């Protein structure tokens, strides 16, 4: 589908998510809002959704509406939401393995760092693997980079596991 | 049949002897009637005895030949029956062996399948127990490994710093380009 809307209307939504879990949640919210259209009501999407509008999503949507980036009418609003889904679905995935579960704050920081380095907004696909000990393993655009202590740990892991199984 | 021959042989011999005796008695009567002298009588008896002996031998030979032929025919019949019976039994045996082979094969397959399932189950069980062992020790392992690799345990903020440093190293190695 060809985008008929300004990308600037979609950027705030994309900025609100940093990983695949957040993106899936946002997609679900958009899908839910789509079901609230075509009910014979007038107004903006947020007005039609009313109290059913999820908080975070609603706040961004209302800002967009204030800026006049959202079209009027059920069909146009549906096209807007579909275009938003398409935009979000096209964001590149950046796979990163960490030794710990990142907090929301650190996840956002990490996403900003990676997006800056990549040159565009990315969605982190975070994998937690305690055995990499520290650092990170990166996979993006067919590239693989091990910046962890996984290799050093492998040998020690083998010895330790064997010892535990013997006991 | 052999028994028949054993009985028939002596009976025939006795018959020949009895016939010879009867003929000799008759000859004695004839001699007396016609008044033959002693020498002529002896010659006549000798000739008649030889004739009787030859004919007896011929009859005996013919009877024996007949008995042998009958015996051969019966024997041939028996052999034919025996061959037919043996062939039939051989077919039945082959069929039985084939059935047994199929049965053994099926039983073996079942046994192998059962054993395989049993062994697979045991392997899975062992694997699960070992994994459980590892799982329950995962934190111990991670701590031990981290301590051995890093020389000490590290805090969450240190972890975050190390990830940032990893990204810097990735940038320097042109990973993002």
Short mmCIF file of C-alpha atoms in Angstrom, two decimals:
data_model
loop_
_atom_site.label_atom_id
_atom_site.label_comp_id
_atom_site.label_asym_id
_atom_site.label_seq_id
_atom_site.Cartn_x
_atom_site.Cartn_y
_atom_site.Cartn_z
CA UNK A 1 0.00 0.00 0.00
CA UNK A 2 1.37 3.41 -0.94
CA UNK A 3 1.64 5.79 2.02
CA UNK A 4 -0.63 8.78 1.64
CA UNK A 5 0.22 10.31 4.97
CA UNK A 6 3.17 12.29 6.30
CA UNK A 7 5.80 10.09 7.92
CA UNK A 8 6.01 12.60 10.74
CA UNK A 9 2.58 11.38 11.85
CA UNK A 10 4.00 7.88 12.37
CA UNK A 11 7.34 8.71 14.00
CA UNK A 12 5.93 9.40 17.51
CA UNK A 13 4.28 5.97 17.50
CA UNK A 14 7.52 4.30 16.40
CA UNK A 15 9.46 6.21 19.06
CA UNK A 16 7.15 4.88 21.75
CA UNK A 17 8.38 1.32 21.24
CA UNK A 18 11.88 -0.10 21.46
CA UNK A 19 11.53 -3.88 21.22
CA UNK A 20 9.47 -6.57 19.52
CA UNK A 21 7.22 -7.05 22.55
CA UNK A 22 6.33 -3.34 22.62
CA UNK A 23 5.74 -3.34 18.87
CA UNK A 24 3.40 -6.32 19.10
CA UNK A 25 1.45 -4.59 21.87
CA UNK A 26 1.15 -1.38 19.81
CA UNK A 27 -0.02 -3.32 16.74
CA UNK A 28 -2.68 -4.95 18.90
CA UNK A 29 -3.87 -1.57 20.13
CA UNK A 30 -4.09 -0.20 16.57
CA UNK A 31 -6.08 -3.26 15.55
CA UNK A 32 -8.45 -2.69 18.47
CA UNK A 33 -8.99 0.94 17.52
CA UNK A 34 -9.74 -0.04 13.90
CA UNK A 35 -12.74 -2.00 15.16
CA UNK A 36 -14.19 1.16 16.71
CA UNK A 37 -14.56 2.87 13.31
CA UNK A 38 -17.61 2.63 11.01
CA UNK A 39 -20.11 2.83 13.83
CA UNK A 40 -21.90 5.88 12.51
CA UNK A 41 -20.05 8.29 14.77
CA UNK A 42 -18.44 11.57 13.78
CA UNK A 43 -15.12 13.04 14.92
CA UNK A 44 -11.49 12.04 15.30
CA UNK A 45 -10.28 8.53 15.99
CA UNK A 46 -9.73 9.31 19.65
CA UNK A 47 -13.27 10.71 19.91
CA UNK A 48 -14.72 7.59 18.31
CA UNK A 49 -12.65 5.30 20.54
CA UNK A 50 -13.47 7.28 23.65
CA UNK A 51 -12.66 5.45 26.83
CA UNK A 52 -11.57 2.36 24.88
CA UNK A 53 -8.46 4.20 23.69
CA UNK A 54 -5.29 2.80 25.37
CA UNK A 55 -3.50 5.49 27.41
CA UNK A 56 -0.09 5.68 25.70
CA UNK A 57 -1.45 5.19 22.22
CA UNK A 58 -4.26 7.69 22.93
CA UNK A 59 -1.86 10.43 24.05
CA UNK A 60 0.21 10.17 20.88
CA UNK A 61 -2.91 9.99 18.72
CA UNK A 62 -4.36 13.12 20.25
CA UNK A 63 -1.12 15.02 19.60
CA UNK A 64 -1.27 13.93 15.96
CA UNK A 65 -4.88 15.00 15.73
CA UNK A 66 -4.05 18.40 17.19
CA UNK A 67 -1.33 18.82 14.58
CA UNK A 68 -3.94 18.12 11.91
CA UNK A 69 -2.01 15.10 10.57
CA UNK A 70 -5.04 12.82 10.77
CA UNK A 71 -7.73 12.84 8.08
CA UNK A 72 -11.44 12.98 8.80
CA UNK A 73 -13.99 10.27 8.01
CA UNK A 74 -14.05 6.57 8.77
CA UNK A 75 -12.43 5.46 5.50
CA UNK A 76 -9.54 7.92 5.73
CA UNK A 77 -9.02 7.13 9.39
CA UNK A 78 -8.95 3.42 8.55
CA UNK A 79 -6.39 4.08 5.83
CA UNK A 80 -4.34 6.11 8.32
CA UNK A 81 -4.30 3.27 10.82
CA UNK A 82 -3.46 0.74 8.11
CA UNK A 83 -0.63 2.96 6.88
CA UNK A 84 0.62 3.26 10.46
CA UNK A 85 0.62 -0.54 10.80
CA UNK A 86 2.50 -0.83 7.52
CA UNK A 87 5.07 1.74 8.63
CA UNK A 88 5.65 0.05 11.96
CA UNK A 89 5.78 -3.40 10.36
CA UNK A 90 8.52 -2.20 8.02
CA UNK A 91 10.83 -1.01 10.82
CA UNK A 92 14.08 -3.01 10.71
CA UNK A 93 14.68 -5.62 13.39
CA UNK A 94 17.98 -5.53 15.26
CA UNK A 95 18.73 -8.72 17.12
CA UNK A 96 20.72 -8.33 20.31
CA UNK A 97 21.67 -10.96 22.89
CA UNK A 98 22.38 -9.78 26.42
CA UNK A 99 23.39 -11.54 29.62
CA UNK A 100 20.53 -9.93 31.56
CA UNK A 101 16.93 -8.79 31.15
CA UNK A 102 17.10 -5.08 30.30
CA UNK A 103 14.91 -2.59 32.19
CA UNK A 104 12.54 -0.40 30.15
CA UNK A 105 14.87 2.58 30.60
CA UNK A 106 17.93 0.65 29.51
CA UNK A 107 15.95 -0.86 26.60
CA UNK A 108 15.06 2.61 25.38
CA UNK A 109 18.66 3.81 25.83
CA UNK A 110 19.91 0.81 23.93
CA UNK A 111 17.39 1.38 21.14
CA UNK A 112 18.46 5.03 20.84
CA UNK A 113 22.13 4.04 20.67
CA UNK A 114 21.55 1.35 18.08
CA UNK A 115 19.10 3.46 16.00
CA UNK A 116 21.63 6.30 15.97
CA UNK A 117 24.38 3.97 14.79
CA UNK A 118 22.18 2.32 12.17
CA UNK A 119 20.91 5.66 10.96
CA UNK A 120 17.21 4.97 11.35
CA UNK A 121 14.71 3.75 13.89
CA UNK A 122 15.09 0.06 14.66
CA UNK A 123 13.16 -2.41 16.77
CA UNK A 124 15.27 -4.48 19.14
CA UNK A 125 14.73 -8.21 19.19
CA UNK A 126 16.22 -8.89 22.61
CA UNK A 127 17.40 -12.35 23.55
CA UNK A 128 18.57 -13.01 27.10
CA UNK A 129 21.38 -15.54 27.41
CA UNK A 130 23.11 -15.57 30.78
CA UNK A 131 25.97 -17.59 29.38
CA UNK A 132 27.35 -14.77 27.31
CA UNK A 133 28.42 -13.38 30.74
CA UNK A 134 28.71 -9.76 29.61
CA UNK A 135 28.63 -7.51 26.54
CA UNK A 136 26.36 -8.29 23.60
CA UNK A 137 25.99 -10.38 20.48
CA UNK A 138 24.56 -8.42 17.53
CA UNK A 139 22.79 -9.55 14.37
CA UNK A 140 21.65 -7.09 11.74
CA UNK A 141 21.32 -7.00 7.97
CA UNK A 142 22.91 -10.44 7.66
CA UNK A 143 25.87 -9.41 9.83
CA UNK A 144 26.87 -11.13 13.05
CA UNK A 145 29.10 -9.61 15.71
CA UNK A 146 30.09 -11.21 18.98
CA UNK A 147 31.09 -8.52 21.48
CA UNK A 148 30.52 -10.69 24.53
CA UNK A 149 32.49 -13.07 26.71
CA UNK A 150 30.54 -16.07 25.39
CA UNK A 151 33.58 -17.75 23.82
CA UNK A 152 35.67 -17.37 26.97
CA UNK A 153 32.76 -18.68 29.00
CA UNK A 154 32.13 -21.75 26.82
CA UNK A 155 35.12 -23.66 28.10
CA UNK A 156 34.37 -22.87 31.74
CA UNK A 157 30.67 -23.74 31.24
CA UNK A 158 31.60 -27.17 29.87
CA UNK A 159 33.84 -27.93 32.86
CA UNK A 160 31.32 -26.64 35.42
CA UNK A 161 28.35 -28.49 33.90
CA UNK A 162 30.32 -31.75 33.76
CA UNK A 163 31.25 -31.33 37.40
CA UNK A 164 27.61 -30.73 38.41
CA UNK A 165 26.34 -33.74 36.43
CA UNK A 166 28.96 -35.97 38.04
CA UNK A 167 27.78 -35.05 41.53
CA UNK B 1 5.52 -108.73 -0.46
CA UNK B 2 8.80 -110.15 0.80
CA UNK B 3 6.81 -112.31 3.20
CA UNK B 4 4.73 -113.54 0.29
CA UNK B 5 7.89 -114.55 -1.57
CA UNK B 6 9.26 -116.30 1.50
CA UNK B 7 6.03 -118.30 1.83
CA UNK B 8 5.51 -118.89 -1.90
CA UNK B 9 9.03 -120.25 -2.57
CA UNK B 10 8.96 -123.25 -0.18
CA UNK B 11 5.31 -124.00 -1.06
CA UNK B 12 6.24 -124.27 -4.73
CA UNK B 13 9.23 -126.42 -3.90
CA UNK B 14 7.07 -128.76 -1.81
CA UNK B 15 4.54 -128.88 -4.64
CA UNK B 16 7.26 -129.92 -7.08
CA UNK B 17 8.56 -132.56 -4.67
CA UNK B 18 5.04 -133.89 -4.02
CA UNK B 19 4.36 -133.99 -7.75
CA UNK B 20 7.64 -135.87 -8.28
CA UNK B 21 6.69 -138.40 -5.61
CA UNK B 22 3.24 -138.89 -7.13
CA UNK B 23 4.74 -139.31 -10.61
CA UNK B 24 7.36 -141.80 -9.32
CA UNK B 25 4.67 -143.82 -7.53
CA UNK B 26 2.63 -143.84 -10.74
CA UNK B 27 5.75 -144.86 -12.68
CA UNK B 28 6.38 -147.77 -10.29
CA UNK B 29 2.84 -148.96 -10.94
CA UNK B 30 3.33 -148.65 -14.70
CA UNK B 31 6.67 -150.50 -14.38
CA UNK B 32 5.03 -153.29 -12.54
CA UNK B 33 2.23 -153.46 -15.06
CA UNK B 34 4.46 -153.46 -18.12
CA UNK B 35 7.19 -155.53 -16.39
CA UNK B 36 10.27 -153.41 -17.03
CA UNK B 37 13.64 -154.71 -15.82
CA UNK B 38 15.61 -152.95 -13.09
CA UNK B 39 18.08 -151.11 -15.42
CA UNK B 40 15.40 -149.87 -17.78
CA UNK B 41 13.37 -148.83 -14.81
CA UNK B 42 16.24 -146.79 -13.38
CA UNK B 43 16.85 -145.02 -16.74
CA UNK B 44 13.15 -144.27 -17.12
CA UNK B 45 12.97 -142.94 -13.54
CA UNK B 46 16.01 -140.81 -14.10
CA UNK B 47 14.60 -139.30 -17.32
CA UNK B 48 11.21 -138.70 -15.78
CA UNK B 49 12.82 -137.18 -12.64
CA UNK B 50 14.91 -134.83 -14.77
CA UNK B 51 11.89 -133.85 -16.82
CA UNK B 52 9.91 -133.21 -13.67
CA UNK B 53 12.78 -131.24 -12.18
CA UNK B 54 13.11 -129.09 -15.33
CA UNK B 55 9.43 -128.44 -15.53
CA UNK B 56 9.29 -127.72 -11.76
CA UNK B 57 12.19 -125.32 -12.12
CA UNK B 58 10.44 -123.65 -15.05
CA UNK B 59 7.19 -123.36 -13.09
CA UNK B 60 9.10 -122.13 -10.06
CA UNK B 61 11.01 -119.59 -12.18
CA UNK B 62 7.82 -118.40 -13.84
CA UNK B 63 6.05 -118.09 -10.45
CA UNK B 64 9.03 -116.33 -8.98
CA UNK B 65 9.20 -113.96 -11.95
CA UNK B 66 5.50 -113.21 -11.53
CA UNK B 67 6.00 -112.62 -7.82
CA UNK B 68 8.98 -110.37 -8.50
CA UNK B 69 6.93 -108.42 -11.12
CA UNK B 70 4.04 -108.04 -8.69
CA UNK B 71 6.43 -107.03 -5.99
CA UNK B 72 8.13 -104.48 -8.29
CA UNK B 73 4.77 -103.06 -9.34
CA UNK B 74 3.60 -102.81 -5.74
CA UNK B 75 6.93 -101.34 -4.73
CA UNK B 76 6.70 -98.79 -7.55
CA UNK B 77 3.19 -97.90 -6.39
CA UNK B 78 4.40 -97.53 -2.83
CA UNK B 79 7.26 -95.33 -3.94
CA UNK B 80 4.91 -93.19 -6.01
CA UNK B 81 2.60 -92.80 -3.02
CA UNK B 82 5.58 -92.13 -0.82
CA UNK B 83 6.84 -89.46 -3.24
CA UNK B 84 3.39 -87.84 -3.38
CA UNK B 85 3.11 -87.93 0.42
CA UNK B 86 6.65 -86.60 0.85
CA UNK B 87 5.99 -83.82 -1.66
CA UNK B 88 2.74 -82.91 0.10
CA UNK B 89 4.42 -82.94 3.48
CA UNK B 90 7.31 -80.93 2.09
CA UNK B 91 4.86 -78.29 0.82
CA UNK B 92 3.11 -78.26 4.17
CA UNK B 93 6.47 -77.96 5.91
CA UNK B 94 7.52 -75.10 3.60
CA UNK B 95 4.23 -73.35 4.28
CA UNK B 96 4.64 -73.91 8.01
CA UNK B 97 8.21 -72.59 7.90
CA UNK B 98 7.05 -69.53 5.93
CA UNK B 99 4.29 -68.88 8.49
CA UNK B 100 6.77 -69.31 11.31
CA UNK B 101 9.24 -66.95 9.60
CA UNK B 102 6.54 -64.30 9.21
CA UNK B 103 5.44 -64.80 12.77
CA UNK B 104 9.01 -64.56 14.07
CA UNK B 105 9.62 -61.48 11.93
CA UNK B 106 6.49 -59.79 13.29
CA UNK B 107 7.38 -60.72 16.84
CA UNK B 108 10.95 -59.47 16.33
CA UNK B 109 9.71 -56.20 14.88
CA UNK B 110 7.34 -55.76 17.79
CA UNK B 111 10.09 -56.61 20.22
CA UNK B 112 12.49 -54.17 18.57
CA UNK B 113 9.81 -51.44 18.52
CA UNK B 114 9.02 -52.06 22.18
CA UNK B 115 12.69 -52.02 23.11
CA UNK B 116 13.25 -48.90 21.05
CA UNK B 117 10.35 -47.15 22.76
CA UNK B 118 11.65 -48.30 26.12
CA UNK B 119 15.21 -47.16 25.40
CA UNK B 120 13.95 -43.85 23.95
CA UNK B 121 11.88 -43.33 27.07
CA UNK B 122 14.88 -44.08 29.28
CA UNK B 123 17.06 -41.70 27.26
CA UNK B 124 14.41 -38.96 27.46
CA UNK B 125 14.04 -39.55 31.17
CA UNK B 126 17.81 -39.41 31.66
CA UNK B 127 18.03 -36.30 29.50
CA UNK B 128 15.22 -34.65 31.47
CA UNK B 129 16.83 -35.51 34.79
CA UNK B 130 20.20 -34.16 33.64
CA UNK B 131 18.57 -31.00 32.27
CA UNK B 132 16.68 -30.58 35.52
CA UNK B 133 19.96 -30.94 37.34
CA UNK B 134 21.51 -28.29 35.11
CA UNK B 135 18.43 -26.02 35.42
CA UNK B 136 18.49 -26.17 39.18
CA UNK B 137 22.17 -25.32 39.08
CA UNK B 138 21.92 -22.65 36.39
CA UNK B 139 22.51 -19.74 38.73
CA UNK B 140 25.43 -21.54 40.35
CA UNK B 141 26.89 -22.25 36.92
CA UNK B 142 26.40 -18.68 35.69
CA UNK B 143 27.92 -17.22 38.85
CA UNK B 144 30.79 -19.67 38.76
CA UNK B 145 31.46 -19.02 35.08
CA UNK B 146 31.15 -15.24 35.43
CA UNK B 147 33.46 -15.28 38.41
CA UNK B 148 36.00 -17.44 36.62
CA UNK B 149 35.85 -15.47 33.35
CA UNK B 150 35.72 -11.98 34.86
CA UNK B 151 37.53 -12.76 38.06
CA UNK B 152 34.59 -11.28 40.06
CA UNK B 153 30.79 -10.88 39.98
CA UNK B 154 29.41 -7.74 38.34
CA UNK B 155 26.45 -5.48 39.14
CA UNK B 156 23.57 -4.59 36.81
CA UNK B 157 24.91 -1.10 36.11
CA UNK B 158 28.29 -2.64 35.22
CA UNK B 159 26.46 -5.01 32.88
CA UNK B 160 24.77 -2.05 31.18
CA UNK B 161 28.09 -0.25 30.83
CA UNK B 162 29.67 -3.33 29.29
CA UNK B 163 26.83 -3.52 26.74
CA UNK B 164 27.37 0.14 25.81
CA UNK B 165 31.08 -0.57 25.42
CA UNK B 166 30.21 -3.55 23.25
CA UNK B 167 28.18 -1.24 20.97
CA UNK B 168 31.12 1.15 20.79
CA UNK B 169 33.40 -1.71 19.79
CA UNK B 170 30.84 -2.75 17.18
CA UNK B 171 30.83 0.78 15.79
CA UNK B 172 34.62 0.85 15.64
CA UNK B 173 34.66 -2.46 13.83
CA UNK B 174 32.18 -0.95 11.29
CA UNK B 175 29.42 -3.39 12.21
CA UNK B 176 26.69 -0.80 11.57
CA UNK B 177 27.89 0.15 8.09
#
